PDB file of N, CA and C in Angstrom:
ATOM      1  N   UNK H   1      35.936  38.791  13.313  1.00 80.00           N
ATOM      2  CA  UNK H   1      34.629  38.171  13.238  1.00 80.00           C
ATOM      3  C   UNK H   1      34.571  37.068  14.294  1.00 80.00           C
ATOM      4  N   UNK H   2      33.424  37.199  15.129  1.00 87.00           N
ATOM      5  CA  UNK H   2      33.378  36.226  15.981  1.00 87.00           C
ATOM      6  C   UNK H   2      32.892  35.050  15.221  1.00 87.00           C
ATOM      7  N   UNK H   3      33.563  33.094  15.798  1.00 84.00           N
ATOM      8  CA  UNK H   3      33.415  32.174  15.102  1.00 84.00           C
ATOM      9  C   UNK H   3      31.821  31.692  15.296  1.00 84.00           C
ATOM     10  N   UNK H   4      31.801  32.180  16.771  1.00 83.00           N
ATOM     11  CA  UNK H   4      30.302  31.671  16.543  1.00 83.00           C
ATOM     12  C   UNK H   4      28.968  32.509  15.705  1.00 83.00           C
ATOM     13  N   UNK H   5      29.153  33.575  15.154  1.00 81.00           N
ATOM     14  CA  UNK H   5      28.101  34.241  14.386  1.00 81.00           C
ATOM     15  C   UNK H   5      28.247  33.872  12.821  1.00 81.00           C
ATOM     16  N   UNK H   6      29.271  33.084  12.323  1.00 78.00           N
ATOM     17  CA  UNK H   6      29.522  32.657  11.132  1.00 78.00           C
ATOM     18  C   UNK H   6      28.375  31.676  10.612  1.00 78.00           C
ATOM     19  N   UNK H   7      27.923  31.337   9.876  1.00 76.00           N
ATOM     20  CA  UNK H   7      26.820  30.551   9.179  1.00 76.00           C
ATOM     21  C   UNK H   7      27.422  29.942   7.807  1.00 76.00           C
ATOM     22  N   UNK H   8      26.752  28.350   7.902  1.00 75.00           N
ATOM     23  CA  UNK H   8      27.157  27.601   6.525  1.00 75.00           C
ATOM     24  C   UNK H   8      26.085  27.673   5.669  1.00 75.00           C
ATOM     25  N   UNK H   9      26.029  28.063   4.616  1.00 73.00           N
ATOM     26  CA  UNK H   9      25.121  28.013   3.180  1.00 73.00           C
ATOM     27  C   UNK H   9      24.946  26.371   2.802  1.00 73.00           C
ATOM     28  N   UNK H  10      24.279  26.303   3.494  1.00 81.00           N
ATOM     29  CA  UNK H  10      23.688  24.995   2.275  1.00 81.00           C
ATOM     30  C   UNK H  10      23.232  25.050   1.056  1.00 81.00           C
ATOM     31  N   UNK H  11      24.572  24.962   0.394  1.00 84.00           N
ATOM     32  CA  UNK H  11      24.116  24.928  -1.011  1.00 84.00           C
ATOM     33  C   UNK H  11      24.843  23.796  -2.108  1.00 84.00           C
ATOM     34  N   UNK H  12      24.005  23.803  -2.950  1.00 88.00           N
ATOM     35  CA  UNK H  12      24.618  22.384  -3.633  1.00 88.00           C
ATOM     36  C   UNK H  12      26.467  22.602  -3.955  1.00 88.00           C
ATOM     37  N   UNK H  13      26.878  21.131  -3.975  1.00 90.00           N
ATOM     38  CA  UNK H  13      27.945  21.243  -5.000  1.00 90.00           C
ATOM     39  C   UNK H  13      28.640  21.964  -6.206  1.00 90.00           C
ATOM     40  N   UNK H  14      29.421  22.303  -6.427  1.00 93.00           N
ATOM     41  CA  UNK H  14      29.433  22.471  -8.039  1.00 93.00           C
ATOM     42  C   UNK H  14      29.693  21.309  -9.040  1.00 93.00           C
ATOM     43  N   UNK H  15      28.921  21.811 -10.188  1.00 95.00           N
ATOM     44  CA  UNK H  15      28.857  20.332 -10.860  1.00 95.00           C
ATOM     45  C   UNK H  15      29.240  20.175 -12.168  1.00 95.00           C
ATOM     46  N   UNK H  16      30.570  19.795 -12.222  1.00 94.00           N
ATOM     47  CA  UNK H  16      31.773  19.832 -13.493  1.00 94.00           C
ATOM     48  C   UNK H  16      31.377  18.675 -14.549  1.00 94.00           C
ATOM     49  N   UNK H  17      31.059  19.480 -16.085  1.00 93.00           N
ATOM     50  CA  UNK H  17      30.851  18.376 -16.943  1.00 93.00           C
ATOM     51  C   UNK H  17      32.017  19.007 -17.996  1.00 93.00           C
ATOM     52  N   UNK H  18      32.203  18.058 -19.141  1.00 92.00           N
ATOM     53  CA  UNK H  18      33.201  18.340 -19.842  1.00 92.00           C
ATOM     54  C   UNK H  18      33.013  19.648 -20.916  1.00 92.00           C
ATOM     55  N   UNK H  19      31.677  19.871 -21.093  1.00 93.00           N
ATOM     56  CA  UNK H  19      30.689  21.084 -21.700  1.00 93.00           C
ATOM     57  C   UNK H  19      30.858  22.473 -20.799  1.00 93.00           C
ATOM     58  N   UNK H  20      30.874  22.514 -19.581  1.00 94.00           N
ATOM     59  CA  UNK H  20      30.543  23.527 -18.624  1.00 94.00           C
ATOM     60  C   UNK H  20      30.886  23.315 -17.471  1.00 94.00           C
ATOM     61  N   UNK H  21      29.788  23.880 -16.389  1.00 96.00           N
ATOM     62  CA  UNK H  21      30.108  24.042 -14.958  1.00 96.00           C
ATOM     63  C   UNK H  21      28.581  24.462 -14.617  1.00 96.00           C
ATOM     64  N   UNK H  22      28.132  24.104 -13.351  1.00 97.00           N
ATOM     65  CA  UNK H  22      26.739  24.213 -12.843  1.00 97.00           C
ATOM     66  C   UNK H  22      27.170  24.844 -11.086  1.00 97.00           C
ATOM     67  N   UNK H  23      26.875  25.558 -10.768  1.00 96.00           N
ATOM     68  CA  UNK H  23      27.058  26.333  -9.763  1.00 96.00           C
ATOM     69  C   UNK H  23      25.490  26.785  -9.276  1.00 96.00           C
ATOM     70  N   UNK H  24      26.017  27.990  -7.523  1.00 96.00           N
ATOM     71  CA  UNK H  24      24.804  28.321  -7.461  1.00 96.00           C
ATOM     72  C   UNK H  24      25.239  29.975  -6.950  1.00 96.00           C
ATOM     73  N   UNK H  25      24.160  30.905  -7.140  1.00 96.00           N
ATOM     74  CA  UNK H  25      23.691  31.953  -6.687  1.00 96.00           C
ATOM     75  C   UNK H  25      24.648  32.068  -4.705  1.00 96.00           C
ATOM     76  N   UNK H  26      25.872  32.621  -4.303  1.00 95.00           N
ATOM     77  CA  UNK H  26      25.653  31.928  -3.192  1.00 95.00           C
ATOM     78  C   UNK H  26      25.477  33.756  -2.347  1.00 95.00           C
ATOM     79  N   UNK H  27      25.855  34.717  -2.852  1.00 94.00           N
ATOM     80  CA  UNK H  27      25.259  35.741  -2.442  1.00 94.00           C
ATOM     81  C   UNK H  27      24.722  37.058  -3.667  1.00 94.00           C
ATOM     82  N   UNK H  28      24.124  38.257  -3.062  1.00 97.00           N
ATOM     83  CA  UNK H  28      23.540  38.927  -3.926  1.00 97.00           C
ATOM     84  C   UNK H  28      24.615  40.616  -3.336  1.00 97.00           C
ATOM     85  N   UNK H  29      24.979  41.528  -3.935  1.00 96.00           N
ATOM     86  CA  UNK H  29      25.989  42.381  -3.541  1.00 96.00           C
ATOM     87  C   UNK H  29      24.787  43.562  -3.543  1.00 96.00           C
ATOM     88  N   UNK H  30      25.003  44.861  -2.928  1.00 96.00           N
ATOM     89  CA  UNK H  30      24.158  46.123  -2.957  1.00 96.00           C
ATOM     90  C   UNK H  30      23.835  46.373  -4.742  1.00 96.00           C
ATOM     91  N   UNK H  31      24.685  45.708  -5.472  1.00 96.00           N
ATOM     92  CA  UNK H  31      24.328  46.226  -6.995  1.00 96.00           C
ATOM     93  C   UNK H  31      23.374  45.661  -7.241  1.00 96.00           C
ATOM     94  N   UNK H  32      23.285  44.222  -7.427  1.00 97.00           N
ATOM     95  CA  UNK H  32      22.730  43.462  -7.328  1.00 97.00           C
ATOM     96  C   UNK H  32      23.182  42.383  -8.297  1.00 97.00           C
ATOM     97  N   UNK H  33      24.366  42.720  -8.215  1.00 97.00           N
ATOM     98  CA  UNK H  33      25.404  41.691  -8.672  1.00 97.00           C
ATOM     99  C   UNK H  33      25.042  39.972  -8.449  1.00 97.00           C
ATOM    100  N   UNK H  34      24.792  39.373  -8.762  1.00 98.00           N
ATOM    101  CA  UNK H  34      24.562  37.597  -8.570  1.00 98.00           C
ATOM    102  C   UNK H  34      26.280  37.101  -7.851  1.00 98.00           C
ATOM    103  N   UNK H  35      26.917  36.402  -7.879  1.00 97.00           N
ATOM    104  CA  UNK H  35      27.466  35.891  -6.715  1.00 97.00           C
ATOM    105  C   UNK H  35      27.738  34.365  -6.904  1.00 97.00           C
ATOM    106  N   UNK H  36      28.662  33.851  -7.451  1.00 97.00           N
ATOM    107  CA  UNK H  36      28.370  32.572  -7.864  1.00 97.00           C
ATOM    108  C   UNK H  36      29.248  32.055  -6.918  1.00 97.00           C
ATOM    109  N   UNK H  37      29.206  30.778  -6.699  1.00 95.00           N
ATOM    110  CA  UNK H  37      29.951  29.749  -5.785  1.00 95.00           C
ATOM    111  C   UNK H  37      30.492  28.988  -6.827  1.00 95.00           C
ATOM    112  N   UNK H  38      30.773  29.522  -8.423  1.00 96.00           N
ATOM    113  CA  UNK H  38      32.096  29.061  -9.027  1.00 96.00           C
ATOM    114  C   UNK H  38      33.267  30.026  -8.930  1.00 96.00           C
ATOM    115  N   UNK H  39      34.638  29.034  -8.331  1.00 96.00           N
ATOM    116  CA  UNK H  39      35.625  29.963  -8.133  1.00 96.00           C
ATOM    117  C   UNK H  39      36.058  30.452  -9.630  1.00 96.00           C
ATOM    118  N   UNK H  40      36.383  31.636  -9.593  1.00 94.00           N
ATOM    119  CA  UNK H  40      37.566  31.982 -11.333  1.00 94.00           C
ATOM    120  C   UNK H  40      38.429  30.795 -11.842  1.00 94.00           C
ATOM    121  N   UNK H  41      38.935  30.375 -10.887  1.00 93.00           N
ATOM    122  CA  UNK H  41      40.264  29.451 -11.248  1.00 93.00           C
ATOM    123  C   UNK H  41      39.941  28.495 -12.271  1.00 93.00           C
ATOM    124  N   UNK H  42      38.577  28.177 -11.628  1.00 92.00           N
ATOM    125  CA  UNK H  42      37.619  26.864 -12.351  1.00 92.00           C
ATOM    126  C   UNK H  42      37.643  27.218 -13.719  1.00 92.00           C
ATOM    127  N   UNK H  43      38.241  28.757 -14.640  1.00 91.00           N
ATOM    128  CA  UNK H  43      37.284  28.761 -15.849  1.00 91.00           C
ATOM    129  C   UNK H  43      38.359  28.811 -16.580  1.00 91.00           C
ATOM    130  N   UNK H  44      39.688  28.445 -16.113  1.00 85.00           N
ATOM    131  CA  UNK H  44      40.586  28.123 -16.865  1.00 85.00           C
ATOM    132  C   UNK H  44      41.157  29.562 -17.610  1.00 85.00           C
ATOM    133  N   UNK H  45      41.902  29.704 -18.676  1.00 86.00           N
ATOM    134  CA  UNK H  45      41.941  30.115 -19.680  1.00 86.00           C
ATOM    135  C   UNK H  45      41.225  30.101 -21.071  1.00 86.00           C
ATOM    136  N   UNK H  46      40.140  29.198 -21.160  1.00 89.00           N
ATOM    137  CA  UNK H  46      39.586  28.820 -22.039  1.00 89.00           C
ATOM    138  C   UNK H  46      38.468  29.668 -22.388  1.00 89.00           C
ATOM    139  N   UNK H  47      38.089  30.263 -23.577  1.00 95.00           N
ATOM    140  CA  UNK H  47      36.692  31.079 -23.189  1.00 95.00           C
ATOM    141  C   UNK H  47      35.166  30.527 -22.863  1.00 95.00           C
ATOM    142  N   UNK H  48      34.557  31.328 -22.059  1.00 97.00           N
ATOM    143  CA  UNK H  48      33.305  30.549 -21.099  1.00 97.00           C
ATOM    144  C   UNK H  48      32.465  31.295 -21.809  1.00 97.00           C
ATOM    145  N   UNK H  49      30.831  31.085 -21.856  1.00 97.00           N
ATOM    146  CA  UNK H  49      29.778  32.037 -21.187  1.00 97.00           C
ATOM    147  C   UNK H  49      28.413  31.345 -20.371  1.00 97.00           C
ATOM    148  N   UNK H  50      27.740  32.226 -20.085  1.00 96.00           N
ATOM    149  CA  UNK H  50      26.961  32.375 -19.418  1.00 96.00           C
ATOM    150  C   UNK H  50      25.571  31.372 -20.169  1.00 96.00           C
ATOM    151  N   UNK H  51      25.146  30.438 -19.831  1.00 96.00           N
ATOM    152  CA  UNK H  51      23.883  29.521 -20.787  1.00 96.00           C
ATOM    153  C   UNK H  51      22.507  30.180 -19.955  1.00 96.00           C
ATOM    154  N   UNK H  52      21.656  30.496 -20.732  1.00 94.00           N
ATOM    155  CA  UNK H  52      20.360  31.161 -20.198  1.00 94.00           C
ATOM    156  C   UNK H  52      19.251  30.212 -20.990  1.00 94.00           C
ATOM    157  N   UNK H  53      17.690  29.688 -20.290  1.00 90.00           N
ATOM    158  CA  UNK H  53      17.140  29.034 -21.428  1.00 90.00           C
ATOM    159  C   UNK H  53      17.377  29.040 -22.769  1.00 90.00           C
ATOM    160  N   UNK H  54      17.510  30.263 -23.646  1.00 91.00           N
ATOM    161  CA  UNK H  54      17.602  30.761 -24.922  1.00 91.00           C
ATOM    162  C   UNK H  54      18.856  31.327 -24.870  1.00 91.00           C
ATOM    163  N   UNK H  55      19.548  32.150 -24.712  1.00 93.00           N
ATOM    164  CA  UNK H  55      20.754  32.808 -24.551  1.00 93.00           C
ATOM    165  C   UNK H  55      21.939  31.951 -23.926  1.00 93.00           C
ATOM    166  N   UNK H  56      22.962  32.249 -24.604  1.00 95.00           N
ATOM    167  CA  UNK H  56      24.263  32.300 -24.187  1.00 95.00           C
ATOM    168  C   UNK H  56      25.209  33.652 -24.948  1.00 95.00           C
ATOM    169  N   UNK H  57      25.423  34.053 -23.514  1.00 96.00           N
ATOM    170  CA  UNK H  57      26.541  35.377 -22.737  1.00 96.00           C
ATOM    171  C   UNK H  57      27.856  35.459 -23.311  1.00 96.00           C
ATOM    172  N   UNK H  58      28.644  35.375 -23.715  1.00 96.00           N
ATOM    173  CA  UNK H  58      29.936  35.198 -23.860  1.00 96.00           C
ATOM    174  C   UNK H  58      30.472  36.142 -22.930  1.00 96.00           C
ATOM    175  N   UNK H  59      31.228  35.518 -21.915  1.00 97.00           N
ATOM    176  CA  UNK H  59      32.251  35.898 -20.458  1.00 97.00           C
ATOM    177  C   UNK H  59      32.786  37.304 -21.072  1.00 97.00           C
ATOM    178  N   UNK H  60      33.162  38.733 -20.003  1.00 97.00           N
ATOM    179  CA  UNK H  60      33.869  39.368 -20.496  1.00 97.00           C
ATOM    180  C   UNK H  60      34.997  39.826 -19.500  1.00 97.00           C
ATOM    181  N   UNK H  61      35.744  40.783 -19.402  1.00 95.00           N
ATOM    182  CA  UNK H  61      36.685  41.219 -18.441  1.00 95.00           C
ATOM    183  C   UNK H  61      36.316  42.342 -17.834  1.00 95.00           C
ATOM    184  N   UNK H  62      35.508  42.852 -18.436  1.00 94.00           N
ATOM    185  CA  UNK H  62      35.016  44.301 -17.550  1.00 94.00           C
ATOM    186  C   UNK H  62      33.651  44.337 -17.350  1.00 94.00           C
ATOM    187  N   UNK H  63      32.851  45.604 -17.114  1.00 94.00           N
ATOM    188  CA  UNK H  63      31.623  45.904 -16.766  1.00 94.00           C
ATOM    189  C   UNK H  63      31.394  46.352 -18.448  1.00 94.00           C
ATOM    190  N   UNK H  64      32.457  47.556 -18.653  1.00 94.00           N
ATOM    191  CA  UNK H  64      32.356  48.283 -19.783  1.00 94.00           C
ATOM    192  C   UNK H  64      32.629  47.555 -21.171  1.00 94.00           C
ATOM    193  N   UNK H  65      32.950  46.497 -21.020  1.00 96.00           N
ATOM    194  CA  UNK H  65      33.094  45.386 -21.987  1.00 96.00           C
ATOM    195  C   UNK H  65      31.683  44.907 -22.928  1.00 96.00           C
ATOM    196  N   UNK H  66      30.204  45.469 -22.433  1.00 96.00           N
ATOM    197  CA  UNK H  66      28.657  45.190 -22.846  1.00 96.00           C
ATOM    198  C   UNK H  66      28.384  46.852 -22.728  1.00 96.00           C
ATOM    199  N   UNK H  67      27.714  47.239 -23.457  1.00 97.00           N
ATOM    200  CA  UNK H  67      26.618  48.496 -23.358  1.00 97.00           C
ATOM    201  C   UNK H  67      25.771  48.670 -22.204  1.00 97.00           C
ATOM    202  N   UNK H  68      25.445  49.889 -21.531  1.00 97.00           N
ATOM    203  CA  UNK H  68      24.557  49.762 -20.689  1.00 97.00           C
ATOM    204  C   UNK H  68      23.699  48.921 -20.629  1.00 97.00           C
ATOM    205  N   UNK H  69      23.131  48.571 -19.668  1.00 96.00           N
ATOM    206  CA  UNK H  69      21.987  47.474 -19.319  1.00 96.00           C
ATOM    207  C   UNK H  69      21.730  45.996 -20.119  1.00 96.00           C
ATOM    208  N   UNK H  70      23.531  45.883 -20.470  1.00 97.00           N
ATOM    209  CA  UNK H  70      23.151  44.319 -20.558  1.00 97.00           C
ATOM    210  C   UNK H  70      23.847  43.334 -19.501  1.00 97.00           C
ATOM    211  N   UNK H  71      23.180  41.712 -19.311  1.00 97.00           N
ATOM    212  CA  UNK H  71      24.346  40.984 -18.854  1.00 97.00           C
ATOM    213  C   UNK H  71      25.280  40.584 -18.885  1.00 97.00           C
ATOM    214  N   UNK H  72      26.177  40.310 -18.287  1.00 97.00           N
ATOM    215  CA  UNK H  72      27.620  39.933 -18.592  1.00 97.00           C
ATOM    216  C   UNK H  72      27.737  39.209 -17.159  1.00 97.00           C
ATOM    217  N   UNK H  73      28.891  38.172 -17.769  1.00 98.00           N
ATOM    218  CA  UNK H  73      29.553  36.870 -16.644  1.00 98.00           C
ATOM    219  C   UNK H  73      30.972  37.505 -16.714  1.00 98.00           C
ATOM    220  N   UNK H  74      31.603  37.402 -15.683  1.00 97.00           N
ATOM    221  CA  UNK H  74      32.619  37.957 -15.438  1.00 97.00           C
ATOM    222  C   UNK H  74      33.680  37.066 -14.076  1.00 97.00           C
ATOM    223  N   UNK H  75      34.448  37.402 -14.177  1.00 96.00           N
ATOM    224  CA  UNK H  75      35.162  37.073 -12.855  1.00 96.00           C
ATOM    225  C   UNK H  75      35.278  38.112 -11.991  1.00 96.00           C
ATOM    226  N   UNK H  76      34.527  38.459 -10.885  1.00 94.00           N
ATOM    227  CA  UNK H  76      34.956  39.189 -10.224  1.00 94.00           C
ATOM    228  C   UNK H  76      36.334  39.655  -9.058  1.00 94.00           C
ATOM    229  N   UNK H  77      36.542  41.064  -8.694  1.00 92.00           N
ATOM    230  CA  UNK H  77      37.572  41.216  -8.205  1.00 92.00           C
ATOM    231  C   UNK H  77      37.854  40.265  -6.740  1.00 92.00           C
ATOM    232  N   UNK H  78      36.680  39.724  -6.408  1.00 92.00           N
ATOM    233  CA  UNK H  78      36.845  38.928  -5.163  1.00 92.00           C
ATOM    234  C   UNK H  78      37.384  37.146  -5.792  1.00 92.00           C
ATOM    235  N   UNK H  79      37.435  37.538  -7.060  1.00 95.00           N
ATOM    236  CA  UNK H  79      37.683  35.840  -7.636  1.00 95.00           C
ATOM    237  C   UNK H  79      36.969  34.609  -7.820  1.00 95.00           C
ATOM    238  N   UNK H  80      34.693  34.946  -7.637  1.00 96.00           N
ATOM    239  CA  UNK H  80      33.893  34.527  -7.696  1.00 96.00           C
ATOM    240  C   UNK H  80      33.822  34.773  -9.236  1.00 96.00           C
ATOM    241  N   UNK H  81      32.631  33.703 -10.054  1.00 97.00           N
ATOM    242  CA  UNK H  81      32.501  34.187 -11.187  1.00 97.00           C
ATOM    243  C   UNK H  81      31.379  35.203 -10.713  1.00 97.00           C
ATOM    244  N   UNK H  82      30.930  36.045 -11.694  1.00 97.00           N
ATOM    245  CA  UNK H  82      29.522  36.982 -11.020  1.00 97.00           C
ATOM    246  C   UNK H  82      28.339  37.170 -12.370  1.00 97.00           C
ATOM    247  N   UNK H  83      27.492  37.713 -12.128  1.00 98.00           N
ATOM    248  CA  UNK H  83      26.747  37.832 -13.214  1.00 98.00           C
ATOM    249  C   UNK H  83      26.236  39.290 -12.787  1.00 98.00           C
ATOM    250  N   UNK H  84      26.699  39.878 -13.697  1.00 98.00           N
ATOM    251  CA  UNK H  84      25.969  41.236 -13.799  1.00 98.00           C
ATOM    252  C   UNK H  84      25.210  42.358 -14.751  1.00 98.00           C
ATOM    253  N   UNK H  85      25.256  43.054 -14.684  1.00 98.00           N
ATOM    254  CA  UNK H  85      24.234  44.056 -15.625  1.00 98.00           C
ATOM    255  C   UNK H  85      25.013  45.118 -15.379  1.00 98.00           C
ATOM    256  N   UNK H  86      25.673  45.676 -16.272  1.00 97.00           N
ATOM    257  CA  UNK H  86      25.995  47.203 -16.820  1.00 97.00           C
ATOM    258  C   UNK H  86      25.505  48.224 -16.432  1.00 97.00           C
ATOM    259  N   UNK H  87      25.646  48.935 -15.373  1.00 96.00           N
ATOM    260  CA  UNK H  87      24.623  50.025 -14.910  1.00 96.00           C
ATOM    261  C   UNK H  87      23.425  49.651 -14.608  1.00 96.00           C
ATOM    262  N   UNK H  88      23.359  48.412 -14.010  1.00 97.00           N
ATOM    263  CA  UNK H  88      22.040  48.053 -13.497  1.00 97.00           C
ATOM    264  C   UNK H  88      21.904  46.685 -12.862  1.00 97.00           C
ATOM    265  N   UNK H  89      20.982  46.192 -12.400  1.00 98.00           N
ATOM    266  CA  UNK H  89      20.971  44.686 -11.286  1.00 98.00           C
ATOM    267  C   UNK H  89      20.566  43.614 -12.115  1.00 98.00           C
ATOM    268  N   UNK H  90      21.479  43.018 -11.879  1.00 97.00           N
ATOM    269  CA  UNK H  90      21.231  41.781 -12.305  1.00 97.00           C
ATOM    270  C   UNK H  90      20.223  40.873 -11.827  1.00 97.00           C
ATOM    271  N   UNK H  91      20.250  40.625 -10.073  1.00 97.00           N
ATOM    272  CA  UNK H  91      18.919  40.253  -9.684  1.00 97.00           C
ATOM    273  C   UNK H  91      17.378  40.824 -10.375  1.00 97.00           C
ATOM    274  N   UNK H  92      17.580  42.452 -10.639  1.00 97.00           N
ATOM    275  CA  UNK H  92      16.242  42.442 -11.345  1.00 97.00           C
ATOM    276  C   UNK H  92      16.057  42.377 -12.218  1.00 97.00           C
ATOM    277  N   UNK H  93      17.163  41.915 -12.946  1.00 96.00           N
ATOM    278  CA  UNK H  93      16.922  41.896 -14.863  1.00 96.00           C
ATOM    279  C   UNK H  93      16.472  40.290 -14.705  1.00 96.00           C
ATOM    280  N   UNK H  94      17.056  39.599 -13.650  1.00 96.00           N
ATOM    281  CA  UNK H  94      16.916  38.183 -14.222  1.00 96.00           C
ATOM    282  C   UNK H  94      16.274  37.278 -13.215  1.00 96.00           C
ATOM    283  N   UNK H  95      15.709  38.053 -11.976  1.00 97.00           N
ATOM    284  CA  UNK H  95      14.913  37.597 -10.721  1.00 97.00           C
ATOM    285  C   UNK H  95      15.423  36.499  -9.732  1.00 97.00           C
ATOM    286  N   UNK H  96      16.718  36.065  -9.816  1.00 97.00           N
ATOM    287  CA  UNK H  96      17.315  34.766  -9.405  1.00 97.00           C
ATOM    288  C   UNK H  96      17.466  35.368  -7.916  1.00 97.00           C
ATOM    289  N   UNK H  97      17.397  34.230  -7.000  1.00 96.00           N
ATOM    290  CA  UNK H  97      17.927  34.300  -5.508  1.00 96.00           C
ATOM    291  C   UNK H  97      18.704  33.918  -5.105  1.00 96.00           C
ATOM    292  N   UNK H  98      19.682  33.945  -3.742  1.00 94.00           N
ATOM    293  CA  UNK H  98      20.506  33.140  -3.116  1.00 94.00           C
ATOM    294  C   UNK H  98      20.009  32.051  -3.049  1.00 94.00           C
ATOM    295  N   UNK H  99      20.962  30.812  -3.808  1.00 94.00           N
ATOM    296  CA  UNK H  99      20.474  29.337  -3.945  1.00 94.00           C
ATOM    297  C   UNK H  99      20.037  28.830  -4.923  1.00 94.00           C
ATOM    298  N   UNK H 100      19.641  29.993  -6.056  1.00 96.00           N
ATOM    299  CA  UNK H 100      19.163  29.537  -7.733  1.00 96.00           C
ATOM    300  C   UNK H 100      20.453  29.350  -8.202  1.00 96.00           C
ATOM    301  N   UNK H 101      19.976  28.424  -8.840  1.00 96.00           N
ATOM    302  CA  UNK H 101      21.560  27.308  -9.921  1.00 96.00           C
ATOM    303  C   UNK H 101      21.610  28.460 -10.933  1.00 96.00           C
ATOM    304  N   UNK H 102      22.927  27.908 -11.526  1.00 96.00           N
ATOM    305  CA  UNK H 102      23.484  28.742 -12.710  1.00 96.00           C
ATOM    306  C   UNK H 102      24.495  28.129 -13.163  1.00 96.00           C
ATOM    307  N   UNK H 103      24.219  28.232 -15.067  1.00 96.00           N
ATOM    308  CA  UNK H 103      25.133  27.087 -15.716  1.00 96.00           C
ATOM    309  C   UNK H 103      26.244  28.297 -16.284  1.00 96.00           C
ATOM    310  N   UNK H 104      27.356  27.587 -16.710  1.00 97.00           N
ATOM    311  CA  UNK H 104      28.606  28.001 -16.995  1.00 97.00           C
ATOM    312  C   UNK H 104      29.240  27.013 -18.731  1.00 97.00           C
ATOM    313  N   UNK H 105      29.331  27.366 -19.512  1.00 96.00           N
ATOM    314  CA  UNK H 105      29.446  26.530 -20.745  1.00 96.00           C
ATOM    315  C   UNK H 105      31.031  27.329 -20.936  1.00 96.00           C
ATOM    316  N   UNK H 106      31.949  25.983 -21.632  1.00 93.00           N
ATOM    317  CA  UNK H 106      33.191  26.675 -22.214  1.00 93.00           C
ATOM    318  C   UNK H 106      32.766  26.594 -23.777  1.00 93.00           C
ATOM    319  N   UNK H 107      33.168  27.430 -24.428  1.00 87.00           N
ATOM    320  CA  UNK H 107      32.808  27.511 -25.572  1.00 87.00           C
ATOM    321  C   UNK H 107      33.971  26.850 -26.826  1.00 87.00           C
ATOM    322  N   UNK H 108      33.504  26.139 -27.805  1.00 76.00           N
ATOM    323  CA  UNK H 108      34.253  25.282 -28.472  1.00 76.00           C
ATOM    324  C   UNK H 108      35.450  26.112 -29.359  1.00 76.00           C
ATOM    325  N   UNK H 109      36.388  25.280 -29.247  1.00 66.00           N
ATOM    326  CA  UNK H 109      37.430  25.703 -30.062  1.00 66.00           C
ATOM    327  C   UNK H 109      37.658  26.128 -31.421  1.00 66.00           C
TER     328      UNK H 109
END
């Protein structure tokens, strides 16, 4: 890859509270996989999920881990967290873009 065709994302911080993690959207994949700019490492061992206005996700390990066409937070194989949909896009189940925030909750003991 040439250095000069590389590009920086301006995108916020991630933003660590003792409840969660606040991240952002930082790419979208051909699935339409979401793309988070929280690394895996960040989610510990501890169990996470996904906070939606009304909903919270509980994190899983696979795709096949939810029934067709639901969401699921996951760590993906690239070591991003991701948000996806089961046989289907997550961008269109849930309309978010490169650069829309996204919260991350660990769930209590």
């Amino acid at each position: 890859i040439a250095p000069p065709s590389l590009i920086t994302l301006n995108l916020p911080p991630l933003e660590i509270h003792p409840t969660g993690i606040k991240g952002t959207i930082q790419s979208i994949d051909h699935f339409g996989n979401l793309i988070t700019t929280i690394p895996g490492e960040q989610m510990g061992d501890r169990p996470w999920s996904l906070l939606l206005p009304n909903q919270r996700i509980p994190a899983v390990q696979t795709y096949s881990d939810r029934p067709p066409g639901e969401i699921l937070p996951l760590i993906g194989s690239h070591g991003w967290v991701e948000i996806a949909v089961n046989g289907g896009s997550a961008q269109g189940t849930l309309g978010w873009a490169v650069g829309d925030r996204c919260e991350l909750g660990w769930e209590s003991p």
